[in-house]
Short mmCIF file of C-alpha atoms and ligand atoms in Angstrom, two decimals:
data_model
loop_
_atom_site.label_atom_id
_atom_site.label_comp_id
_atom_site.label_asym_id
_atom_site.label_seq_id
_atom_site.Cartn_x
_atom_site.Cartn_y
_atom_site.Cartn_z
CA MET A 79 -15.81 17.94 3.52
CA ALA A 80 -17.58 16.05 6.31
CA GLU A 81 -15.24 14.23 8.67
CA ILE A 82 -15.21 10.46 8.73
CA PHE A 83 -14.02 10.23 12.33
CA GLY A 84 -16.08 13.22 13.42
CA GLU A 85 -16.41 11.96 16.98
CA ILE A 86 -12.62 12.03 17.44
CA LYS A 87 -10.64 15.24 17.87
CA LYS A 88 -6.94 15.70 17.17
CA ILE A 89 -4.96 13.56 19.62
CA ALA A 90 -2.83 15.72 21.91
CA TYR A 91 -0.01 14.98 24.30
CA GLU A 92 -1.37 15.14 27.86
CA GLY A 93 1.45 13.45 29.78
CA PRO A 94 1.75 10.21 31.75
CA GLY A 95 -0.81 11.27 34.35
CA SER A 96 -3.64 11.70 31.86
CA ARG A 97 -6.55 9.28 32.03
CA ASN A 98 -8.01 10.49 28.76
CA PRO A 99 -7.86 7.41 26.51
CA LEU A 100 -7.67 9.61 23.41
CA SER A 101 -4.43 11.35 24.37
CA PHE A 102 -0.73 10.60 24.17
CA LYS A 103 0.86 9.84 27.52
CA HIS A 104 4.47 9.66 26.29
CA TYR A 105 4.62 10.72 22.63
CA ASP A 106 5.24 14.46 22.69
CA PRO A 107 6.23 15.15 19.07
CA GLU A 108 8.16 18.36 19.62
CA ARG A 109 10.00 17.24 22.77
CA VAL A 110 13.72 17.08 22.10
CA VAL A 111 15.63 14.03 23.30
CA ALA A 112 19.22 13.24 22.36
CA GLY A 113 19.39 16.26 20.08
CA LYS A 114 16.30 15.60 17.95
CA SER A 115 12.57 15.95 18.35
CA MET A 116 10.60 12.78 19.05
CA ARG A 117 8.90 13.29 15.73
CA GLU A 118 12.25 13.08 13.93
CA HIS A 119 13.45 10.08 15.94
CA LEU A 120 10.18 8.25 15.32
CA PRO A 121 9.04 8.54 11.69
CA PHE A 122 5.76 6.71 12.28
CA ALA A 123 3.87 5.31 9.31
CA MET A 124 0.35 4.00 8.85
CA ALA A 125 0.02 0.69 7.02
CA TRP A 126 -2.75 1.21 4.49
CA TRP A 127 -3.67 -2.46 4.42
CA HIS A 128 -4.36 -3.19 8.05
CA ASN A 129 -5.71 0.19 9.00
CA LEU A 130 -7.96 0.92 6.05
CA CYS A 131 -8.64 -2.51 4.54
CA TYR A 132 -8.58 -5.18 7.27
CA CYS A 133 -12.06 -5.83 8.59
CA GLY A 134 -11.45 -8.35 11.36
CA GLN A 135 -11.86 -11.57 9.37
CA ASP A 136 -9.91 -14.61 10.51
CA MET A 137 -9.73 -18.28 9.54
CA PHE A 138 -12.82 -19.04 11.58
CA GLY A 139 -15.03 -16.05 11.09
CA SER A 140 -16.09 -13.23 8.85
CA ILE A 141 -15.63 -9.52 9.20
CA THR A 142 -16.39 -7.61 12.38
CA MET A 143 -15.27 -4.11 11.34
CA ASP A 144 -16.93 -1.62 9.06
CA LYS A 145 -14.27 0.00 6.89
CA SER A 146 -16.60 1.42 4.29
CA PHE A 147 -15.91 4.92 5.62
CA GLY A 148 -19.25 6.12 4.38
CA ALA A 149 -18.61 5.19 0.75
CA GLN A 150 -21.45 4.51 -1.64
CA PRO A 151 -21.13 1.10 -3.30
CA GLY A 152 -18.70 1.28 -6.21
CA ILE A 153 -15.11 0.36 -6.67
CA MET A 154 -13.49 3.75 -6.95
CA THR A 155 -15.79 5.54 -4.51
CA HIS A 156 -14.60 3.23 -1.76
CA ALA A 157 -10.97 3.67 -2.83
CA TYR A 158 -11.42 7.44 -2.54
CA SER A 159 -13.14 7.18 0.84
CA LYS A 160 -10.22 5.13 2.14
CA VAL A 161 -7.88 7.92 1.07
CA ASP A 162 -10.04 10.46 2.91
CA ALA A 163 -10.21 8.23 5.99
CA GLY A 164 -6.47 7.54 5.95
CA PHE A 165 -5.45 11.17 5.68
CA GLU A 166 -7.91 12.31 8.33
CA PHE A 167 -6.66 9.50 10.59
CA MET A 168 -3.00 10.36 10.09
CA GLN A 169 -3.62 14.07 10.60
CA LYS A 170 -5.53 13.51 13.81
CA LEU A 171 -2.71 11.37 15.20
CA GLY A 172 0.12 13.47 13.79
CA ILE A 173 1.48 10.57 11.70
CA ASP A 174 3.77 11.82 8.93
CA TYR A 175 4.02 8.75 6.65
CA PHE A 176 2.06 5.89 5.10
CA CYS A 177 2.95 2.59 3.43
CA PHE A 178 0.93 0.75 0.82
CA HIS A 179 0.59 -2.29 -1.43
CA ASP A 180 -0.77 -1.62 -4.90
CA THR A 181 -3.87 -3.70 -4.13
CA ASP A 182 -4.57 -1.84 -0.88
CA LEU A 183 -5.32 1.28 -2.87
CA ILE A 184 -7.76 -0.19 -5.38
CA PRO A 185 -9.17 -3.65 -6.05
CA GLU A 186 -7.53 -5.37 -8.99
CA ALA A 187 -9.46 -5.55 -12.24
CA CYS A 188 -9.42 -8.61 -14.52
CA ASP A 189 -7.28 -6.67 -16.97
CA ILE A 190 -3.96 -5.26 -15.75
CA ASN A 191 -4.42 -2.16 -17.93
CA GLU A 192 -7.63 -1.35 -16.10
CA THR A 193 -5.93 -1.98 -12.73
CA ASN A 194 -3.14 0.40 -13.71
CA ALA A 195 -5.61 3.05 -14.85
CA ARG A 196 -7.32 2.85 -11.45
CA LEU A 197 -3.96 3.23 -9.72
CA ASP A 198 -3.10 6.26 -11.86
CA GLU A 199 -6.40 7.90 -11.05
CA LEU A 200 -6.28 7.25 -7.32
CA SER A 201 -2.64 8.24 -6.93
CA ASP A 202 -3.46 11.65 -8.43
CA TYR A 203 -5.93 12.09 -5.59
CA ILE A 204 -3.42 10.84 -2.99
CA ILE A 205 -0.90 13.40 -4.23
CA LYS A 206 -3.46 16.14 -3.79
CA LYS A 207 -4.00 15.01 -0.19
CA MET A 208 -0.25 14.82 0.42
CA GLN A 209 0.17 18.38 -0.79
CA GLU A 210 -2.66 19.61 1.45
CA THR A 211 -1.35 17.87 4.57
CA GLY A 212 2.42 17.48 4.19
CA ILE A 213 2.04 13.73 4.84
CA ARG A 214 4.56 11.62 2.91
CA CYS A 215 5.00 8.10 1.59
CA LEU A 216 7.45 5.90 3.51
CA TRP A 217 7.42 2.95 1.15
CA GLY A 218 5.42 1.16 -1.47
CA THR A 219 5.23 -2.47 -2.48
CA ALA A 220 3.35 -4.88 -4.73
CA ASN A 221 1.05 -7.49 -3.28
CA MET A 222 2.44 -10.66 -4.85
CA PHE A 223 0.87 -13.14 -2.46
CA SER A 224 -2.93 -12.76 -2.32
CA SER A 225 -3.97 -13.53 -5.88
CA PRO A 226 -4.36 -17.21 -6.86
CA ARG A 227 -1.82 -16.65 -9.67
CA TYR A 228 0.84 -16.46 -6.93
CA LEU A 229 -0.04 -19.80 -5.38
CA SER A 230 3.50 -21.01 -6.06
CA GLY A 231 5.23 -17.68 -5.60
CA ALA A 232 5.89 -14.66 -7.79
CA GLY A 233 9.61 -14.40 -8.58
CA SER A 234 9.88 -18.04 -7.52
CA SER A 235 6.89 -19.28 -9.51
CA ASN A 236 7.21 -22.32 -11.75
CA SER A 237 5.25 -20.38 -14.39
CA ALA A 238 7.20 -17.97 -16.59
CA ASP A 239 3.99 -16.06 -17.34
CA VAL A 240 3.35 -15.55 -13.63
CA PHE A 241 6.95 -14.32 -13.28
CA ALA A 242 6.32 -11.82 -16.10
CA PHE A 243 3.06 -10.67 -14.50
CA ALA A 244 4.83 -10.18 -11.17
CA ALA A 245 7.46 -8.09 -12.95
CA ALA A 246 4.70 -5.94 -14.45
CA GLN A 247 3.23 -5.44 -10.99
CA VAL A 248 6.62 -4.47 -9.52
CA LYS A 249 7.13 -2.01 -12.38
CA LYS A 250 3.82 -0.32 -11.69
CA ALA A 251 4.33 -0.31 -7.92
CA LEU A 252 7.72 1.34 -8.48
CA ASP A 253 6.10 3.93 -10.76
CA LEU A 254 3.63 4.68 -7.98
CA THR A 255 6.29 4.79 -5.27
CA VAL A 256 8.28 7.30 -7.31
CA LYS A 257 5.17 9.30 -8.15
CA LEU A 258 4.32 9.52 -4.43
CA GLY A 259 7.93 10.31 -3.46
CA GLY A 260 8.35 7.12 -1.37
CA ARG A 261 11.54 6.78 0.66
CA GLY A 262 11.75 3.06 0.04
CA TYR A 263 10.42 0.07 -1.89
CA VAL A 264 9.79 -3.23 -0.12
CA PHE A 265 10.01 -6.85 -1.20
CA TRP A 266 8.28 -9.03 1.34
CA GLY A 267 8.65 -12.48 -0.18
CA GLY A 268 5.41 -13.87 1.20
CA ARG A 269 5.16 -16.80 -1.15
CA GLU A 270 8.79 -16.86 -2.25
CA GLY A 271 9.57 -20.19 -0.66
CA TYR A 272 8.38 -23.76 -0.79
CA GLU A 273 6.35 -26.49 0.86
CA THR A 274 8.18 -29.61 -0.34
CA LEU A 275 11.46 -30.38 -2.05
CA LEU A 276 9.65 -33.13 -3.96
CA ASN A 277 8.47 -30.47 -6.41
CA THR A 278 10.94 -27.63 -5.95
CA ASP A 279 14.26 -26.53 -7.44
CA VAL A 280 15.42 -24.09 -4.75
CA LYS A 281 18.50 -22.82 -6.61
CA PHE A 282 16.48 -22.15 -9.75
CA GLU A 283 13.82 -20.28 -7.78
CA GLN A 284 16.29 -18.18 -5.80
CA GLU A 285 18.11 -17.16 -8.99
CA ASN A 286 14.82 -16.01 -10.46
CA VAL A 287 13.86 -14.05 -7.33
CA ALA A 288 17.25 -12.31 -7.42
CA TYR A 289 16.84 -11.53 -11.11
CA LEU A 290 13.44 -9.96 -10.47
CA MET A 291 15.07 -7.78 -7.79
CA LYS A 292 17.91 -6.87 -10.15
CA MET A 293 15.45 -5.77 -12.82
CA ALA A 294 13.57 -3.76 -10.18
CA VAL A 295 16.77 -1.94 -9.22
CA ALA A 296 17.61 -1.25 -12.88
CA TYR A 297 14.13 0.09 -13.60
CA GLY A 298 13.85 2.03 -10.33
CA ARG A 299 17.15 3.82 -10.87
CA LYS A 300 16.13 4.55 -14.47
CA ILE A 301 12.95 6.33 -13.41
CA GLY A 302 14.71 8.32 -10.69
CA PHE A 303 14.09 6.24 -7.57
CA SER A 304 16.96 7.18 -5.27
CA GLY A 305 15.66 5.53 -2.07
CA ASP A 306 16.47 2.13 -0.66
CA PHE A 307 15.03 -1.17 -1.72
CA TYR A 308 14.23 -3.37 1.25
CA ILE A 309 13.86 -7.06 1.89
CA GLU A 310 11.52 -7.76 4.79
CA PRO A 311 12.73 -11.07 6.20
CA LYS A 312 10.24 -13.65 7.44
CA PRO A 313 10.93 -17.33 8.07
CA LYS A 314 7.55 -18.88 7.37
CA GLU A 315 3.86 -18.15 6.87
CA PRO A 316 2.37 -18.46 4.40
CA MET A 317 5.06 -20.85 3.11
CA LYS A 318 6.74 -23.49 5.25
CA HIS A 319 10.23 -22.43 4.16
CA GLN A 320 10.70 -18.82 3.06
CA TYR A 321 13.85 -17.76 1.24
CA ASP A 322 14.30 -14.55 3.22
CA PHE A 323 14.21 -16.43 6.54
CA ASP A 324 15.89 -13.81 8.72
CA ALA A 325 18.30 -10.88 8.54
CA ALA A 326 21.42 -13.01 8.23
CA THR A 327 19.93 -15.17 5.47
CA SER A 328 18.68 -12.14 3.56
CA ILE A 329 22.02 -10.34 3.81
CA GLY A 330 23.78 -13.47 2.51
CA PHE A 331 21.31 -13.66 -0.38
CA LEU A 332 21.77 -9.98 -1.24
CA LYS A 333 25.55 -10.31 -1.20
CA GLN A 334 25.50 -13.51 -3.23
CA HIS A 335 23.54 -11.77 -5.97
CA GLY A 336 25.31 -8.39 -5.90
CA LEU A 337 22.27 -6.55 -4.55
CA GLU A 338 23.74 -5.30 -1.28
CA LYS A 339 24.40 -1.74 -2.45
CA ASP A 340 20.80 -1.06 -3.38
CA PHE A 341 19.04 -3.04 -0.65
CA LYS A 342 18.67 -2.70 3.10
CA LEU A 343 16.33 -4.59 5.42
CA ASN A 344 12.91 -3.79 6.76
CA ILE A 345 12.90 -5.62 10.09
CA GLU A 346 9.55 -6.72 11.47
CA SER A 347 9.29 -7.56 15.14
CA ASN A 348 6.84 -10.44 14.76
CA HIS A 349 8.92 -11.97 11.94
CA ALA A 350 11.99 -11.91 14.17
CA THR A 351 10.32 -13.97 16.86
CA LEU A 352 8.89 -16.39 14.27
CA ALA A 353 12.50 -16.97 13.17
CA GLY A 354 13.43 -17.83 16.75
CA HIS A 355 15.23 -14.52 17.31
CA THR A 356 14.54 -11.48 19.41
CA PHE A 357 13.53 -8.29 17.64
CA GLN A 358 16.76 -6.75 18.92
CA HIS A 359 18.84 -9.56 17.42
CA GLU A 360 17.45 -8.94 13.95
CA LEU A 361 17.94 -5.18 14.24
CA HIS A 362 21.47 -5.71 15.47
CA ILE A 363 22.44 -8.08 12.65
CA ALA A 364 21.03 -5.65 10.07
CA SER A 365 22.70 -2.68 11.72
CA MET A 366 26.17 -4.20 12.08
CA ASN A 367 26.07 -4.94 8.36
CA GLY A 368 25.07 -1.36 7.55
CA MET A 369 21.70 -2.63 6.34
CA LEU A 370 19.19 -1.42 8.90
CA GLY A 371 16.78 0.52 6.73
CA SER A 372 13.28 0.48 8.14
CA VAL A 373 11.12 -1.23 10.76
CA ASP A 374 7.70 -2.87 10.76
CA ALA A 375 6.80 -2.20 14.36
CA ASN A 376 4.20 -4.71 15.39
CA SER A 377 4.52 -7.47 17.90
CA GLY A 378 3.69 -11.13 18.10
CA ASP A 379 2.38 -13.36 20.81
CA LEU A 380 4.95 -15.92 21.86
CA LEU A 381 2.17 -18.33 22.82
CA LEU A 382 0.92 -18.33 19.23
CA GLY A 383 3.02 -19.55 16.35
CA TRP A 384 1.98 -17.10 13.66
CA ASP A 385 2.19 -13.47 12.61
CA THR A 386 -0.44 -11.96 14.89
CA ASP A 387 0.49 -8.37 13.94
CA GLU A 388 -0.45 -6.85 17.28
CA PHE A 389 0.09 -3.24 18.16
CA PRO A 390 3.29 -2.98 20.17
CA LYS A 391 2.83 -2.67 23.91
CA ASN A 392 6.05 -4.20 25.21
CA VAL A 393 8.21 -1.33 26.45
CA TYR A 394 11.19 -3.60 27.05
CA ASP A 395 11.25 -4.64 23.37
CA ALA A 396 10.62 -1.10 22.17
CA THR A 397 13.49 0.13 24.34
CA MET A 398 15.91 -2.41 22.91
CA CYS A 399 14.67 -1.59 19.41
CA MET A 400 15.26 2.12 19.91
CA TYR A 401 18.62 1.32 21.51
CA GLU A 402 19.71 -0.37 18.27
CA ILE A 403 18.25 2.39 16.11
CA LEU A 404 19.98 5.14 18.11
CA LYS A 405 23.26 3.25 17.97
CA ALA A 406 22.82 2.88 14.21
CA GLY A 407 22.44 6.67 13.95
CA GLY A 408 18.72 6.54 13.16
CA LEU A 409 16.70 5.05 10.32
CA SER A 410 16.76 6.10 6.69
CA GLY A 411 13.25 4.58 6.58
CA GLY A 412 10.75 4.74 9.41
CA LEU A 413 8.56 2.87 11.88
CA ASN A 414 5.61 1.39 10.07
CA PHE A 415 2.81 -0.04 12.18
CA ASP A 416 2.23 -3.27 10.28
CA ALA A 417 -0.30 -4.09 12.96
CA LYS A 418 -4.01 -4.63 13.20
CA ASN A 419 -6.69 -4.27 15.82
CA ARG A 420 -7.84 -7.46 17.45
CA ARG A 421 -11.01 -8.80 15.88
CA ALA A 422 -13.11 -7.86 18.89
CA SER A 423 -11.85 -4.24 18.88
CA TYR A 424 -13.98 -3.13 15.98
CA THR A 425 -14.83 0.54 16.50
CA HIS A 426 -13.29 3.67 14.99
CA GLU A 427 -12.13 4.63 18.45
CA ASP A 428 -10.28 1.30 18.69
CA MET A 429 -8.35 2.21 15.53
CA PHE A 430 -7.09 5.38 17.23
CA GLN A 431 -6.47 3.60 20.50
CA ALA A 432 -4.25 1.10 18.74
CA TYR A 433 -2.01 3.76 17.22
CA ILE A 434 -1.90 5.70 20.49
CA LEU A 435 -0.70 2.52 22.22
CA GLY A 436 1.95 1.85 19.55
CA MET A 437 3.22 5.42 19.38
CA ASP A 438 3.35 5.80 23.16
CA THR A 439 5.17 2.47 23.47
CA PHE A 440 7.86 3.61 21.04
CA ALA A 441 8.08 7.05 22.61
CA LEU A 442 8.69 5.41 25.99
CA GLY A 443 11.16 3.05 24.34
CA LEU A 444 13.01 6.05 22.90
CA ILE A 445 13.16 7.83 26.26
CA LYS A 446 14.40 4.70 28.01
CA ALA A 447 16.92 3.84 25.29
CA VAL A 448 18.41 7.32 25.52
CA ALA A 449 18.62 6.88 29.29
CA LEU A 450 20.37 3.50 28.87
CA ILE A 451 22.92 4.98 26.51
CA GLU A 452 23.50 8.05 28.68
CA ASP A 453 23.81 5.85 31.76
CA GLY A 454 26.75 4.20 30.00
CA ARG A 455 27.07 1.12 32.22
CA ILE A 456 26.21 -1.32 29.45
CA ASP A 457 28.62 0.17 26.92
CA GLU A 458 31.30 0.33 29.55
CA PHE A 459 30.78 -3.31 30.49
CA VAL A 460 30.88 -4.54 26.90
CA LYS A 461 34.07 -2.60 26.26
CA GLU A 462 35.67 -3.98 29.39
CA ARG A 463 34.56 -7.51 28.53
CA TYR A 464 36.82 -7.55 25.47
CA ALA A 465 39.70 -5.71 27.15
CA SER A 466 42.06 -8.67 26.69
CA PHE A 467 42.13 -7.81 23.00
CA SER A 468 43.40 -4.27 23.60
CA THR A 469 46.99 -5.15 24.48
CA GLY A 470 49.50 -7.97 24.11
CA ILE A 471 48.51 -11.09 22.21
CA GLY A 472 44.90 -9.91 21.96
CA ALA A 473 45.91 -6.74 20.12
CA LYS A 474 47.99 -8.83 17.73
CA ILE A 475 44.98 -11.07 17.02
CA ARG A 476 42.83 -8.04 16.30
CA ARG A 477 45.49 -6.66 13.97
CA LYS A 478 45.62 -10.09 12.29
CA GLU A 479 49.33 -10.39 12.93
CA THR A 480 49.35 -13.95 14.23
CA THR A 481 49.44 -17.46 12.85
CA LEU A 482 48.28 -20.72 14.36
CA GLU A 483 51.94 -21.62 15.01
CA LYS A 484 52.63 -18.37 16.90
CA LEU A 485 49.48 -18.79 18.99
CA ALA A 486 50.39 -22.40 19.72
CA ASP A 487 53.83 -21.24 20.96
CA TYR A 488 52.14 -18.60 23.09
CA ALA A 489 49.75 -21.18 24.56
CA SER A 490 52.57 -23.60 25.33
CA GLU A 491 54.18 -20.99 27.54
CA MET A 492 51.08 -20.25 29.58
CA LYS A 493 51.42 -21.19 33.21
CA SER A 494 47.69 -21.24 33.83
CA LEU A 495 44.59 -20.39 31.85
CA GLU A 496 42.04 -18.33 33.75
CA LEU A 497 38.34 -18.39 33.06
CA PRO A 498 37.17 -15.47 30.91
CA GLY A 499 35.65 -12.61 32.95
CA SER A 500 32.09 -13.20 34.15
CA GLY A 501 29.34 -12.35 31.68
CA ARG A 502 27.39 -10.69 34.55
CA GLN A 503 24.13 -11.05 32.67
CA GLU A 504 21.98 -10.74 35.78
CA TYR A 505 23.72 -7.53 36.83
CA LEU A 506 23.17 -6.05 33.35
CA GLU A 507 19.53 -7.08 33.36
CA SER A 508 19.10 -5.33 36.68
CA VAL A 509 20.67 -2.18 35.21
CA VAL A 510 18.08 -2.26 32.42
CA ASN A 511 15.27 -2.80 34.93
CA SER A 512 16.45 0.07 37.10
CA ILE A 513 16.43 2.38 34.10
CA LEU A 514 13.05 1.16 32.92
CA PHE A 515 11.28 1.13 36.25
CA GLY A 516 13.31 3.47 38.49
C1 LIG B 1909 3.43 -9.97 6.25
C2 LIG B 1909 4.20 -8.78 6.01
C3 LIG B 1909 3.57 -7.77 5.05
C4 LIG B 1909 4.62 -6.83 4.55
C5 LIG B 1909 4.23 -6.07 3.32
O1 LIG B 1909 3.72 -10.74 7.14
O2 LIG B 1909 4.51 -8.19 7.24
O3 LIG B 1909 2.52 -7.11 5.67
O4 LIG B 1909 4.98 -5.91 5.54
O5 LIG B 1909 3.95 -6.89 2.27
NI1 LIG B 1910 4.27 -9.58 8.99
NI1 LIG B 1911 5.44 -6.34 7.48
#
């Protein structure tokens, strides 16, 4: 079969000194760090939607990128050519996983039965490609935000028929995820939220969203899905208020509705900053609750207030991300590049360049995070910072052996109360800089 990206050869590791734009400078898949190969530490995934479907359109202008991949006009021929392009792309970059929405694979038909038939047909072809290449599915999801029927949400819609249609879409997307052996299934609640309380019953809507998730778990387990379900928190955009605002809110929601055993979180960098948090904060909150499942590894632009989905280039952020992932013992999911080329970067080579940038950024982040952990000064400082809880009254507090009365007696006998030890933030920041930049 003729190649689609014929002008681009397999991308090889050439080391930091290389000036070849089509080479990895830091991602060396077989290099072992902290006991595992980089490839195992970094289960990279291609996002079908941005890589194979997004053509550069924005609110002010039409498409700039040609993603026809040589297809003749026709619905299924283009769907097939995207599969060919995607697998060639992943193979050339050495990417082991992909993620998809149902509607990324094929365009929806007017009749859901026809849509499902298209999905069945195309997924047979995807399986064939997976068998030939060893590439796997990281997670699947249903697009429940683009179609006009979801203008007021899917699980949170005011229309019971729309709710039922969303359920049918989730059922099919779960069938596909299981068929493709996906590790996870994502709920990104794009339109599960509201614009104004003048027309919205929040409690009612949240109960319905939770019920849709419960039915998804019941069905998924019935058809043999043993992976994790994920919520991908995001505070806003497209809605003003989204129900899965951030990690803490989503964990509270999952616990409130008894979903915490089946769900983890898919943390997206750009969503974290939109919620007013750092990426590391969101990863940390998920991790300390045992709910860090997977990562959407893009990045935002702090000067812009929306989800710009840029390829990650910030080594500091990637380091702190990998620091959290290493401390969590790795990911059961992976690192999905939910990122798109800038509108003016419209060539096939730009597509490769973007993934090289993202993969190298995370490889560097991994190397630096391992160095930070091995250096030990941060861990040591944090441990020392809480040392007053290791003995005496502190140890009793930690063992929950005190009462307010006992602590009041203790306080009344204090001769003086010293300031807590210095936080030494600047020192710690300089430790990080010295590890990052030598
Ligand atoms: C949008 C989300 C979306 C999810 C999948 O902001 O990031 O792309 O990852 O529906
Ligand atoms: Ni996003
Ligand atoms: Ni995402």
